[in-house]
Amino acid sequence: MRIKSALWFFLFILLLGSKGLYAQGPPSGDGPPSGTNTPNSPLDVVVDTSIYFFLYATDPGKYYPIEDTLLGDYFSQYDPIRKGETDKAHLGTPGSPHRDLFFQPQDFRGVTLGINQFDANRITPEKMRFYRVQQAYSRMGFSQGSSQEETMFDLEFGRSFDKGLSMSINYSRMNNMGAYDHQRAIDNAFGFGLWYQSKRGRYESFFSYTTNSETLEENGGISDDLRVLNNFGDSVLVEPAGVPTYLSDAMSRYDQSFYSYEQYLYFFAPRDTSGNLRPASVGLTHRIQYITEGQKFYDADLEETEVEEYYQGLAIDSRGLRNFSRLNTFENTVDLFIITQRPAADKEAPPIRRSFLRAGLVYDLHTLKQEPLEENLNNLFLRGRWDFTPGPAFQASAYAHLGFLSNIGDFRLSGKLATALADWFQLEGQAVFQQRSPTLLENRMFISQQEIWNESFRKHTETRIEGRLVVPKTKSAVSIAWNLTDGYVYFDTLGYPRQLGSALNILQFRVDQSVKVWKLYLDNQVLLQSGTNNELRLPAYYSKHSFYFMGNLFKEAMFARIGFDLRLIGPHTPVTYQPLTGQFIQQTSRTLDWQPLIDAFITFKVDKFRFFFRLENILPVLTQDYNFLISDYPIRSMGLRFGISWQFVE
């Protein structure tokens, strides 16, 4: 078996050693997605008394337990933009393009189109879970809005088979018609994975196929006032179906697919001949990926003056407009790694990883297609990663990469540190220093096969330093972050890219506080940021608050959570969205006052089934005013959504 595993490993390298791929997303060496599927606190560690675990292909040896989350913070938050540590803003309907409300440096390596407005909805190899379970695991969820045209479905499935094979499936679909004319958004995401481990553990491999697609009806936003005078002379809101929009025929389609195969060859088996765990293992890892992603926009209706005025200087062809871009990438990665582990308290549980070090080379071959041109780009990156967890009270990690060839001079240095001092508080810190090239669509754009812009922007340099204090006994956390970004690229009111000649200083504060009295809870998060309202167009203040009852009802036959959510966004001048280029652009016609958003919810659990009812955005019915997070794209007023979810381990 040793010889066969080694032969398969080196056969893949020899056959595919000249090609490989990465298009967009976090650096592959950074491990699992942050804030998505990993524990919220850096000091959350694997509970070694569970027998159901999952891991990520880029993070071998680090297992996370499959837990019954009961009615956690995100169960009734069906919209992906509200499932992270901080919320995002979209075009008023789930599945539409979104952007951060709280500034974060972009995290990608090498060549990228610059399409990241669907990242919260997509499945990538870094997000794929591979399960270690003794029985089949499945979780399914479904929710529906005010009609059958507003549905969401998601599925996770994992099963282990004989001879070291495990299978994973991840699927989600969002179908939302929207409240306004020509606003439908259909998002599909699918992932399939296979994990193989040899009998003695000297060889393991991960195969994953993930594909994402977004099909959007683009209405360009509302083109008229939302209020009219009724027969009594009172100003009332217009029904959404009666509000005119800029566009009626424009369509967009985005897609992204990954074919990934990652394999690990250990020079020595993790356990000796007596079955005892070795303190350290050394080996070689190899990954090949093929990634294809693209965007396509078309609008054949430019006869009306309002439509042509909407596109402004981008309306170069009265017969219609089309934008097509595609980036195909082939990646090849070879790393050396060292991993140290210790046995878990439960013999049925996997070992607990203490440290992981990997370093190597990544080669990318990119083929860029922008009608009517096609070109090839080559990248070579030297990269390394280190994770160190000697015990539950201390964790540290570091990552670095350095680019050559097409992205020569690009680099990233990042590190995280977390330590617990007794049981009273935790100190956490992280820092990022990076220099990256502009995205492909920032540098060049073709519309209807005509070049609209061709820039040579300088590299973008970013620094972020963040510290956080957590007090578990009082359920409090305070953090402060400083960002310095030089070479920031934004899109002006005409939709053209512009690069700032000076650096941006952004100071951010965040406070989290939870209070419990009896079975009543109040969860609060307050975010403050300075220097974001000119080119960034982000609010200086954002907070969210949740007040609810949580406990058993009906003689413990039901576990329930009942309450209200409040989001409060401070005054600012927001961006709007240009569907032709797929970019958020500046505008000057709308300035927002305080935007309060209130939802009422009921969630409950009976056995393995969970249910929720959510009445969203209640205030417009009372205030007779719409709310916005993106200019010209109002958030739908009060609507009811219900959902069901169930989880089984058979």
PDB file of C-alpha atoms in Angstrom, residues 15-209:
ATOM      1  CA  LEU A  15       1.490  14.460 -15.474  1.00  0.00           C
ATOM      2  CA  LEU A  16       0.168  17.814 -14.273  1.00  0.00           C
ATOM      3  CA  GLY A  17       3.262  19.528 -13.027  1.00  0.00           C
ATOM      4  CA  SER A  18       3.259  22.281 -15.633  1.00  0.00           C
ATOM      5  CA  LYS A  19      -0.240  23.571 -15.054  1.00  0.00           C
ATOM      6  CA  GLY A  20      -2.667  24.494 -12.256  1.00  0.00           C
ATOM      7  CA  LEU A  21      -5.221  27.077 -11.282  1.00  0.00           C
ATOM      8  CA  TYR A  22      -6.608  29.724  -9.000  1.00  0.00           C
ATOM      9  CA  ALA A  23      -8.881  32.550  -9.991  1.00  0.00           C
ATOM     10  CA  GLN A  24     -10.450  34.329  -7.083  1.00  0.00           C
ATOM     11  CA  GLY A  25     -10.938  33.950  -3.370  1.00  0.00           C
ATOM     12  CA  PRO A  26      -8.777  33.839  -0.271  1.00  0.00           C
ATOM     13  CA  PRO A  27      -5.241  32.532  -0.549  1.00  0.00           C
ATOM     14  CA  SER A  28      -5.318  28.788  -0.515  1.00  0.00           C
ATOM     15  CA  GLY A  29      -2.826  28.668   2.317  1.00  0.00           C
ATOM     16  CA  ASP A  30      -5.055  30.624   4.679  1.00  0.00           C
ATOM     17  CA  GLY A  31      -7.094  27.560   5.567  1.00  0.00           C
ATOM     18  CA  PRO A  32     -10.844  27.437   6.098  1.00  0.00           C
ATOM     19  CA  PRO A  33     -13.099  30.437   5.477  1.00  0.00           C
ATOM     20  CA  SER A  34     -13.073  32.931   8.290  1.00  0.00           C
ATOM     21  CA  GLY A  35     -16.356  33.696   9.970  1.00  0.00           C
ATOM     22  CA  THR A  36     -18.310  31.252   7.857  1.00  0.00           C
ATOM     23  CA  ASN A  37     -17.962  27.695   9.011  1.00  0.00           C
ATOM     24  CA  THR A  38     -15.407  27.984  11.772  1.00  0.00           C
ATOM     25  CA  PRO A  39     -15.966  28.811  15.453  1.00  0.00           C
ATOM     26  CA  ASN A  40     -16.479  32.532  16.098  1.00  0.00           C
ATOM     27  CA  SER A  41     -13.801  32.863  18.758  1.00  0.00           C
ATOM     28  CA  PRO A  42     -10.161  32.101  17.944  1.00  0.00           C
ATOM     29  CA  LEU A  43      -9.948  30.236  21.250  1.00  0.00           C
ATOM     30  CA  ASP A  44     -12.828  27.872  20.523  1.00  0.00           C
ATOM     31  CA  VAL A  45     -11.235  24.439  20.355  1.00  0.00           C
ATOM     32  CA  VAL A  46     -12.404  21.065  19.173  1.00  0.00           C
ATOM     33  CA  VAL A  47     -14.413  19.185  21.778  1.00  0.00           C
ATOM     34  CA  ASP A  48     -12.793  15.767  21.872  1.00  0.00           C
ATOM     35  CA  THR A  49     -15.816  13.966  23.345  1.00  0.00           C
ATOM     36  CA  SER A  50     -17.858  14.018  20.127  1.00  0.00           C
ATOM     37  CA  ILE A  51     -17.727  11.215  17.557  1.00  0.00           C
ATOM     38  CA  TYR A  52     -18.975  13.348  14.647  1.00  0.00           C
ATOM     39  CA  PHE A  53     -16.451  15.682  13.049  1.00  0.00           C
ATOM     40  CA  PHE A  54     -15.621  17.556   9.861  1.00  0.00           C
ATOM     41  CA  LEU A  55     -12.505  19.206   8.471  1.00  0.00           C
ATOM     42  CA  TYR A  56     -11.368  21.243   5.456  1.00  0.00           C
ATOM     43  CA  ALA A  57      -9.075  20.041   2.674  1.00  0.00           C
ATOM     44  CA  THR A  58      -6.664  22.961   3.137  1.00  0.00           C
ATOM     45  CA  ASP A  59      -6.477  22.405   6.900  1.00  0.00           C
ATOM     46  CA  PRO A  60      -5.555  18.737   7.531  1.00  0.00           C
ATOM     47  CA  GLY A  61      -5.644  17.345  11.042  1.00  0.00           C
ATOM     48  CA  LYS A  62      -7.855  20.105  12.464  1.00  0.00           C
ATOM     49  CA  TYR A  63     -11.295  18.704  13.246  1.00  0.00           C
ATOM     50  CA  TYR A  64     -14.458  20.561  14.193  1.00  0.00           C
ATOM     51  CA  PRO A  65     -17.357  18.838  15.976  1.00  0.00           C
ATOM     52  CA  ILE A  66     -20.788  18.610  14.369  1.00  0.00           C
ATOM     53  CA  GLU A  67     -23.047  20.247  16.898  1.00  0.00           C
ATOM     54  CA  ASP A  68     -26.781  20.689  17.307  1.00  0.00           C
ATOM     55  CA  THR A  69     -26.960  24.476  17.205  1.00  0.00           C
ATOM     56  CA  LEU A  70     -30.510  24.588  18.616  1.00  0.00           C
ATOM     57  CA  LEU A  71     -31.925  28.033  17.804  1.00  0.00           C
ATOM     58  CA  GLY A  72     -28.703  29.983  17.402  1.00  0.00           C
ATOM     59  CA  ASP A  73     -28.219  33.512  16.157  1.00  0.00           C
ATOM     60  CA  TYR A  74     -28.305  32.569  12.480  1.00  0.00           C
ATOM     61  CA  PHE A  75     -31.149  30.043  12.284  1.00  0.00           C
ATOM     62  CA  SER A  76     -33.877  32.523  11.301  1.00  0.00           C
ATOM     63  CA  GLN A  77     -31.342  34.751   9.501  1.00  0.00           C
ATOM     64  CA  TYR A  78     -31.891  33.012   6.184  1.00  0.00           C
ATOM     65  CA  ASP A  79     -30.149  35.720   4.120  1.00  0.00           C
ATOM     66  CA  PRO A  80     -26.405  34.933   3.697  1.00  0.00           C
ATOM     67  CA  ILE A  81     -25.424  38.607   4.052  1.00  0.00           C
ATOM     68  CA  ARG A  82     -26.556  38.518   7.703  1.00  0.00           C
ATOM     69  CA  LYS A  83     -24.779  35.302   8.699  1.00  0.00           C
ATOM     70  CA  GLY A  84     -21.281  36.674   9.183  1.00  0.00           C
ATOM     71  CA  GLU A  85     -19.738  38.472  12.125  1.00  0.00           C
ATOM     72  CA  THR A  86     -20.769  41.778  10.512  1.00  0.00           C
ATOM     73  CA  ASP A  87     -23.601  42.412   8.061  1.00  0.00           C
ATOM     74  CA  LYS A  88     -23.444  43.371   4.404  1.00  0.00           C
ATOM     75  CA  ALA A  89     -25.727  45.443   2.156  1.00  0.00           C
ATOM     76  CA  HIS A  90     -27.435  44.181  -1.013  1.00  0.00           C
ATOM     77  CA  LEU A  91     -29.897  45.538  -3.601  1.00  0.00           C
ATOM     78  CA  GLY A  92     -32.951  44.954  -1.417  1.00  0.00           C
ATOM     79  CA  THR A  93     -33.583  41.310  -2.287  1.00  0.00           C
ATOM     80  CA  PRO A  94     -31.731  38.114  -1.237  1.00  0.00           C
ATOM     81  CA  GLY A  95     -29.348  36.791  -3.865  1.00  0.00           C
ATOM     82  CA  SER A  96     -28.554  40.212  -5.340  1.00  0.00           C
ATOM     83  CA  PRO A  97     -25.032  41.750  -5.384  1.00  0.00           C
ATOM     84  CA  HIS A  98     -23.734  42.784  -1.963  1.00  0.00           C
ATOM     85  CA  ARG A  99     -20.886  44.735  -0.357  1.00  0.00           C
ATOM     86  CA  ASP A 100     -19.434  45.148   3.130  1.00  0.00           C
ATOM     87  CA  LEU A 101     -20.874  47.745   5.486  1.00  0.00           C
ATOM     88  CA  PHE A 102     -17.811  47.504   7.738  1.00  0.00           C
ATOM     89  CA  PHE A 103     -14.550  48.058   5.847  1.00  0.00           C
ATOM     90  CA  GLN A 104     -12.275  45.033   5.379  1.00  0.00           C
ATOM     91  CA  PRO A 105      -9.133  44.704   3.207  1.00  0.00           C
ATOM     92  CA  GLN A 106      -9.701  42.487   0.181  1.00  0.00           C
ATOM     93  CA  ASP A 107      -8.144  39.057   0.509  1.00  0.00           C
ATOM     94  CA  PHE A 108      -7.067  37.401  -2.740  1.00  0.00           C
ATOM     95  CA  ARG A 109      -3.892  36.257  -4.435  1.00  0.00           C
ATOM     96  CA  GLY A 110      -2.724  36.994  -7.967  1.00  0.00           C
ATOM     97  CA  VAL A 111      -4.970  37.575 -10.962  1.00  0.00           C
ATOM     98  CA  THR A 112      -8.699  38.065 -10.368  1.00  0.00           C
ATOM     99  CA  LEU A 113     -11.576  39.537 -12.370  1.00  0.00           C
ATOM    100  CA  GLY A 114     -12.808  41.473  -9.342  1.00  0.00           C
ATOM    101  CA  ILE A 115     -16.237  39.843  -9.063  1.00  0.00           C
ATOM    102  CA  ASN A 116     -16.772  39.463  -5.328  1.00  0.00           C
ATOM    103  CA  GLN A 117     -20.351  40.719  -4.909  1.00  0.00           C
ATOM    104  CA  PHE A 118     -21.658  37.159  -4.503  1.00  0.00           C
ATOM    105  CA  ASP A 119     -19.009  35.734  -2.164  1.00  0.00           C
ATOM    106  CA  ALA A 120     -21.403  35.266   0.772  1.00  0.00           C
ATOM    107  CA  ASN A 121     -23.685  33.074  -1.368  1.00  0.00           C
ATOM    108  CA  ARG A 122     -21.063  30.889  -3.046  1.00  0.00           C
ATOM    109  CA  ILE A 123     -19.526  27.507  -2.256  1.00  0.00           C
ATOM    110  CA  THR A 124     -15.789  27.124  -2.889  1.00  0.00           C
ATOM    111  CA  PRO A 125     -13.326  24.283  -2.136  1.00  0.00           C
ATOM    112  CA  GLU A 126     -12.186  26.199   0.962  1.00  0.00           C
ATOM    113  CA  LYS A 127     -15.766  26.048   2.308  1.00  0.00           C
ATOM    114  CA  MET A 128     -16.351  22.361   1.562  1.00  0.00           C
ATOM    115  CA  ARG A 129     -16.673  20.221   4.678  1.00  0.00           C
ATOM    116  CA  PHE A 130     -15.357  16.667   4.696  1.00  0.00           C
ATOM    117  CA  TYR A 131     -17.015  14.527   7.341  1.00  0.00           C
ATOM    118  CA  ARG A 132     -15.689  11.931   9.725  1.00  0.00           C
ATOM    119  CA  VAL A 133     -18.907  10.288  10.951  1.00  0.00           C
ATOM    120  CA  GLN A 134     -19.854   6.795  12.011  1.00  0.00           C
ATOM    121  CA  GLN A 135     -23.332   7.296  10.535  1.00  0.00           C
ATOM    122  CA  ALA A 136     -24.801   9.444   7.776  1.00  0.00           C
ATOM    123  CA  TYR A 137     -25.195  13.129   8.625  1.00  0.00           C
ATOM    124  CA  SER A 138     -27.731  15.381   6.907  1.00  0.00           C
ATOM    125  CA  ARG A 139     -29.097  18.879   7.428  1.00  0.00           C
ATOM    126  CA  MET A 140     -31.767  20.466   5.255  1.00  0.00           C
ATOM    127  CA  GLY A 141     -33.561  23.783   5.350  1.00  0.00           C
ATOM    128  CA  PHE A 142     -36.360  25.490   3.431  1.00  0.00           C
ATOM    129  CA  SER A 143     -37.910  28.939   3.722  1.00  0.00           C
ATOM    130  CA  GLN A 144     -40.535  30.864   1.785  1.00  0.00           C
ATOM    131  CA  GLY A 145     -41.549  34.497   1.649  1.00  0.00           C
ATOM    132  CA  SER A 146     -44.907  36.011   0.793  1.00  0.00           C
ATOM    133  CA  SER A 147     -45.251  33.919  -2.384  1.00  0.00           C
ATOM    134  CA  GLN A 148     -43.959  30.726  -3.964  1.00  0.00           C
ATOM    135  CA  GLU A 149     -41.656  32.911  -6.079  1.00  0.00           C
ATOM    136  CA  GLU A 150     -39.552  33.671  -2.992  1.00  0.00           C
ATOM    137  CA  THR A 151     -37.958  30.454  -1.759  1.00  0.00           C
ATOM    138  CA  MET A 152     -34.646  29.251  -0.404  1.00  0.00           C
ATOM    139  CA  PHE A 153     -33.391  25.691   0.032  1.00  0.00           C
ATOM    140  CA  ASP A 154     -30.109  24.356   1.377  1.00  0.00           C
ATOM    141  CA  LEU A 155     -28.694  20.897   2.010  1.00  0.00           C
ATOM    142  CA  GLU A 156     -25.612  19.410   3.676  1.00  0.00           C
ATOM    143  CA  PHE A 157     -24.875  15.694   3.599  1.00  0.00           C
ATOM    144  CA  GLY A 158     -21.924  13.648   4.745  1.00  0.00           C
ATOM    145  CA  ARG A 159     -21.241   9.946   4.985  1.00  0.00           C
ATOM    146  CA  SER A 160     -18.239   7.739   5.664  1.00  0.00           C
ATOM    147  CA  PHE A 161     -17.795   4.444   3.839  1.00  0.00           C
ATOM    148  CA  ASP A 162     -15.525   1.452   4.226  1.00  0.00           C
ATOM    149  CA  LYS A 163     -11.848   1.533   3.231  1.00  0.00           C
ATOM    150  CA  GLY A 164     -11.306   5.165   4.229  1.00  0.00           C
ATOM    151  CA  LEU A 165     -13.726   6.877   1.829  1.00  0.00           C
ATOM    152  CA  SER A 166     -16.037   9.758   2.780  1.00  0.00           C
ATOM    153  CA  MET A 167     -18.512  11.713   0.637  1.00  0.00           C
ATOM    154  CA  SER A 168     -19.855  15.259   1.060  1.00  0.00           C
ATOM    155  CA  ILE A 169     -22.637  17.165  -0.699  1.00  0.00           C
ATOM    156  CA  ASN A 170     -23.493  20.838  -0.239  1.00  0.00           C
ATOM    157  CA  TYR A 171     -26.283  22.575  -2.157  1.00  0.00           C
ATOM    158  CA  SER A 172     -28.222  25.825  -1.896  1.00  0.00           C
ATOM    159  CA  ARG A 173     -30.712  27.630  -4.099  1.00  0.00           C
ATOM    160  CA  MET A 174     -32.232  31.093  -3.755  1.00  0.00           C
ATOM    161  CA  ASN A 175     -35.139  32.134  -5.957  1.00  0.00           C
ATOM    162  CA  ASN A 176     -36.481  35.610  -5.220  1.00  0.00           C
ATOM    163  CA  MET A 177     -38.769  37.556  -7.539  1.00  0.00           C
ATOM    164  CA  GLY A 178     -38.243  40.825  -5.656  1.00  0.00           C
ATOM    165  CA  ALA A 179     -40.781  43.462  -4.727  1.00  0.00           C
ATOM    166  CA  TYR A 180     -40.218  45.704  -7.759  1.00  0.00           C
ATOM    167  CA  ASP A 181     -40.503  45.187 -11.476  1.00  0.00           C
ATOM    168  CA  HIS A 182     -37.773  43.135 -13.194  1.00  0.00           C
ATOM    169  CA  GLN A 183     -35.864  42.274  -9.995  1.00  0.00           C
ATOM    170  CA  ARG A 184     -35.714  38.462  -9.896  1.00  0.00           C
ATOM    171  CA  ALA A 185     -32.510  36.871  -8.574  1.00  0.00           C
ATOM    172  CA  ILE A 186     -31.792  33.136  -8.894  1.00  0.00           C
ATOM    173  CA  ASP A 187     -28.651  31.852  -7.157  1.00  0.00           C
ATOM    174  CA  ASN A 188     -27.505  28.229  -7.302  1.00  0.00           C
ATOM    175  CA  ALA A 189     -24.520  26.742  -5.473  1.00  0.00           C
ATOM    176  CA  PHE A 190     -23.465  23.089  -5.469  1.00  0.00           C
ATOM    177  CA  GLY A 191     -20.519  21.237  -4.008  1.00  0.00           C
ATOM    178  CA  PHE A 192     -19.495  17.582  -4.156  1.00  0.00           C
ATOM    179  CA  GLY A 193     -16.505  16.153  -2.323  1.00  0.00           C
ATOM    180  CA  LEU A 194     -14.679  12.864  -1.774  1.00  0.00           C
ATOM    181  CA  TRP A 195     -12.116  12.267   0.967  1.00  0.00           C
ATOM    182  CA  TYR A 196      -9.888   9.199   0.948  1.00  0.00           C
ATOM    183  CA  GLN A 197      -7.529   7.992   3.689  1.00  0.00           C
ATOM    184  CA  SER A 198      -5.234   4.987   3.370  1.00  0.00           C
ATOM    185  CA  LYS A 199      -5.386   2.313   6.053  1.00  0.00           C
ATOM    186  CA  ARG A 200      -2.320   3.460   7.988  1.00  0.00           C
ATOM    187  CA  GLY A 201      -2.881   7.135   7.221  1.00  0.00           C
ATOM    188  CA  ARG A 202       0.230   7.699   5.087  1.00  0.00           C
ATOM    189  CA  TYR A 203      -1.812   9.042   2.182  1.00  0.00           C
ATOM    190  CA  GLU A 204      -5.014  11.055   1.985  1.00  0.00           C
ATOM    191  CA  SER A 205      -6.664  12.978  -0.827  1.00  0.00           C
ATOM    192  CA  PHE A 206      -9.542  15.416  -1.260  1.00  0.00           C
ATOM    193  CA  PHE A 207     -11.497  15.872  -4.472  1.00  0.00           C
ATOM    194  CA  SER A 208     -14.116  18.604  -4.771  1.00  0.00           C
ATOM    195  CA  TYR A 209     -16.278  20.022  -7.509  1.00  0.00           C
TER     196      TYR A 209
END
